[in-house]
CSV table of C-alpha atoms in Angstrom, one decimal:
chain,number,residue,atom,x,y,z
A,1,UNK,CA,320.7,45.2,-44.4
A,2,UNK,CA,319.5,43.5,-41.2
A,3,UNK,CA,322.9,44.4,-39.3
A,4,UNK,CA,322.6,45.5,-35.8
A,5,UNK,CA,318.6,45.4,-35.8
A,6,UNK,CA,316.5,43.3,-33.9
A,7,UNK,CA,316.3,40.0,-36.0
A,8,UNK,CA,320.1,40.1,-36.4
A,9,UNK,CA,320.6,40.2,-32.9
A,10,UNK,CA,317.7,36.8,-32.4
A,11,UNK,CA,319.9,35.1,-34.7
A,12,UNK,CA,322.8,33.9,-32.9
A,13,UNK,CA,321.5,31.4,-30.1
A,14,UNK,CA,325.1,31.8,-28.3
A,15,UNK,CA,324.6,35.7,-27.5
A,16,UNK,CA,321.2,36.8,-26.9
A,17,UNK,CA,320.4,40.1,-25.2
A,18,UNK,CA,316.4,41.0,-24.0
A,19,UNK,CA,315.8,44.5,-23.2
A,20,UNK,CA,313.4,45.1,-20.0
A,21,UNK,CA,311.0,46.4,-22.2
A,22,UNK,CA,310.6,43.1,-24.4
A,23,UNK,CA,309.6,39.8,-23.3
A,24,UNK,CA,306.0,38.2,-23.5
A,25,UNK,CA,304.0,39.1,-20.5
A,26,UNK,CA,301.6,36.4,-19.5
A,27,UNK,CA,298.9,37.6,-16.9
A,28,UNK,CA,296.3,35.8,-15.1
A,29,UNK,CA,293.0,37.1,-13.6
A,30,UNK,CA,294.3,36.3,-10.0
A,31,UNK,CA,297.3,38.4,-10.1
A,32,UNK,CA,300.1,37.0,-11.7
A,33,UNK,CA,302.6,38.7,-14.2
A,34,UNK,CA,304.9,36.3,-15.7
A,35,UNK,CA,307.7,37.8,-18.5
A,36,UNK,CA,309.7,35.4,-20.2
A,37,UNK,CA,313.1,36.2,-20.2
A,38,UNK,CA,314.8,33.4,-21.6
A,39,UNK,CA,312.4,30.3,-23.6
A,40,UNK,CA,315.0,27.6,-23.8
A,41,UNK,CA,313.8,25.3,-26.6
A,42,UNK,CA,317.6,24.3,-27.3
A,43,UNK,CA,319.2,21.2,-24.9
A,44,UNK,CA,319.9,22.0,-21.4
A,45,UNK,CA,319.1,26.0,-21.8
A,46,UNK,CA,316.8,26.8,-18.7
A,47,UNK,CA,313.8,29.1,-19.3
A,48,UNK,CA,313.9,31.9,-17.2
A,49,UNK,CA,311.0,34.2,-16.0
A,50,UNK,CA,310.7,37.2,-13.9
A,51,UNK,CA,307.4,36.7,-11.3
A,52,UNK,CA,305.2,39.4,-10.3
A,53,UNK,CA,302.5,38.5,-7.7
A,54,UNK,CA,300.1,40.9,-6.5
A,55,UNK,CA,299.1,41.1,-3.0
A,56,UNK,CA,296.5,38.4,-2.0
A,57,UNK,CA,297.6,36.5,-5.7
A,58,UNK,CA,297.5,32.3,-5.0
A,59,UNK,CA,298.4,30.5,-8.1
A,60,UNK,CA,297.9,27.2,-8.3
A,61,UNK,CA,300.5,25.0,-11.0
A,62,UNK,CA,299.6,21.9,-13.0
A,63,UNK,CA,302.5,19.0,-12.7
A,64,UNK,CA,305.5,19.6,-15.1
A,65,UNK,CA,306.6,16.6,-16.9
A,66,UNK,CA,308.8,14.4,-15.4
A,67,UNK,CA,311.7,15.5,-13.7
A,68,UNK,CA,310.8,18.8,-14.5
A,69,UNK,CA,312.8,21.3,-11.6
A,70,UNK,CA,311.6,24.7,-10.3
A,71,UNK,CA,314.3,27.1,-9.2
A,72,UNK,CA,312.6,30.2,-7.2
A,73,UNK,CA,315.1,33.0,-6.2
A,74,UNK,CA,312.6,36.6,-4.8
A,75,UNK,CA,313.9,39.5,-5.2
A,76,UNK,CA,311.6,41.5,-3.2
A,77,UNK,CA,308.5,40.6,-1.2
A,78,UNK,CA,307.8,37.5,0.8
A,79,UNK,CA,306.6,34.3,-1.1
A,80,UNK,CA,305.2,31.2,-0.2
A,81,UNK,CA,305.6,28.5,-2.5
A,82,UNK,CA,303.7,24.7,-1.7
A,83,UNK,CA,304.4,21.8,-3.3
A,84,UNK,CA,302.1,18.6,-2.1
A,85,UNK,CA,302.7,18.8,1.7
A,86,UNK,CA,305.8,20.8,1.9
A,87,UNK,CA,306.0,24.5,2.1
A,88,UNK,CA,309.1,27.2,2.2
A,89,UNK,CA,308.1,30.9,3.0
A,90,UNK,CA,311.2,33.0,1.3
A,91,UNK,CA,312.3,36.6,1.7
A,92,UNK,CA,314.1,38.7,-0.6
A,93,UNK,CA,317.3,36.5,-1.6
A,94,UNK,CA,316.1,33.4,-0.4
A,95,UNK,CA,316.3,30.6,-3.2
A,96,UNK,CA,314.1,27.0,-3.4
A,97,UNK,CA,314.5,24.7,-5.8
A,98,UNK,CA,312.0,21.4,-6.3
A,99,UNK,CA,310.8,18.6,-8.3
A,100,UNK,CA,307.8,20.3,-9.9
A,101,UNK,CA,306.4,17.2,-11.7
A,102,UNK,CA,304.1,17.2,-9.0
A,103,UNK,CA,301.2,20.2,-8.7
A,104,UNK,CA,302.5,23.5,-6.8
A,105,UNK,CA,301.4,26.6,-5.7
A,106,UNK,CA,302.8,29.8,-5.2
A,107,UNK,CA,301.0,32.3,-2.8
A,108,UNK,CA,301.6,36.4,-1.7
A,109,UNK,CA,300.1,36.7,2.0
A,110,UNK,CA,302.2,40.3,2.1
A,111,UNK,CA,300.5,43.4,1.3
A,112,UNK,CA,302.7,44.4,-1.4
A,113,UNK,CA,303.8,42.4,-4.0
A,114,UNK,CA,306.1,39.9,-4.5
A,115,UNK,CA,309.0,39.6,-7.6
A,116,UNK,CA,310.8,36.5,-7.8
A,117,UNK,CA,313.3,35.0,-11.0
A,118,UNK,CA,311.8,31.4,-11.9
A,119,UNK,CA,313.9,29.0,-13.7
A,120,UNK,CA,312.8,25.7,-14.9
A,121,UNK,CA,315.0,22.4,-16.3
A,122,UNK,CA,314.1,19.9,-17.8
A,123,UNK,CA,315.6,16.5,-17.8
């Protein structure tokens, strides 16, 4: 009965398709749109989210646990991303990865908006 529906497709862990119109979209009041593309929760499966950062948007992130790693790659737009006293400004195709058990901040000084693919590892 549940063939080729939705919760039949969830199922099986190994082969997992997300349409562009599904995801949860977490937004925050300074102008960041964050849709979940992949969740992990299994062993070594990244979470994966596609970044949307309204001109003028600085968001500030809270340290990760330990050994937690960011992996930025923008798509379009110029980002900014700080972590303690280290900054990378990155264009469309550029990619930064860092330690993000440590507090970061990612920042759009353009005036059009940035999207970026985020994916985090944990040890």
């Amino acid at each position: 009965l549940l063939e080729h529906t939705l919760l039949s497709e969830a199922a099986d862990p190994t082969f997992r398709v997300q349409r562009a119109d599904r995801g949860r979209v977490i937004s925050t009041p300074g102008g960041l749109k964050s849709r979940a593309l992949s969740t992990g929760g299994r062993a070594g499966t990244p979470e994966v989210y596609d970044l949307t950062l309204d001109p003028g948007t600085r968001e500030i992130a809270d340290a990760h646990a330990a050994e937690t790693f960011e992996h930025i790659i923008v798509t379009a737009g110029q980002l900014r991303v700080e972590v303690g006293e280290k900054a990378a400004e990155l264009g469309p195709g550029d990619s930064y990865t860092f330690q993000a058990d440590a507090p970061h901040a990612y920042e759009n000084r353009a005036p059009q908006p940035v999207r970026a693919l985020l994916i985090m590892t944990y040890r």
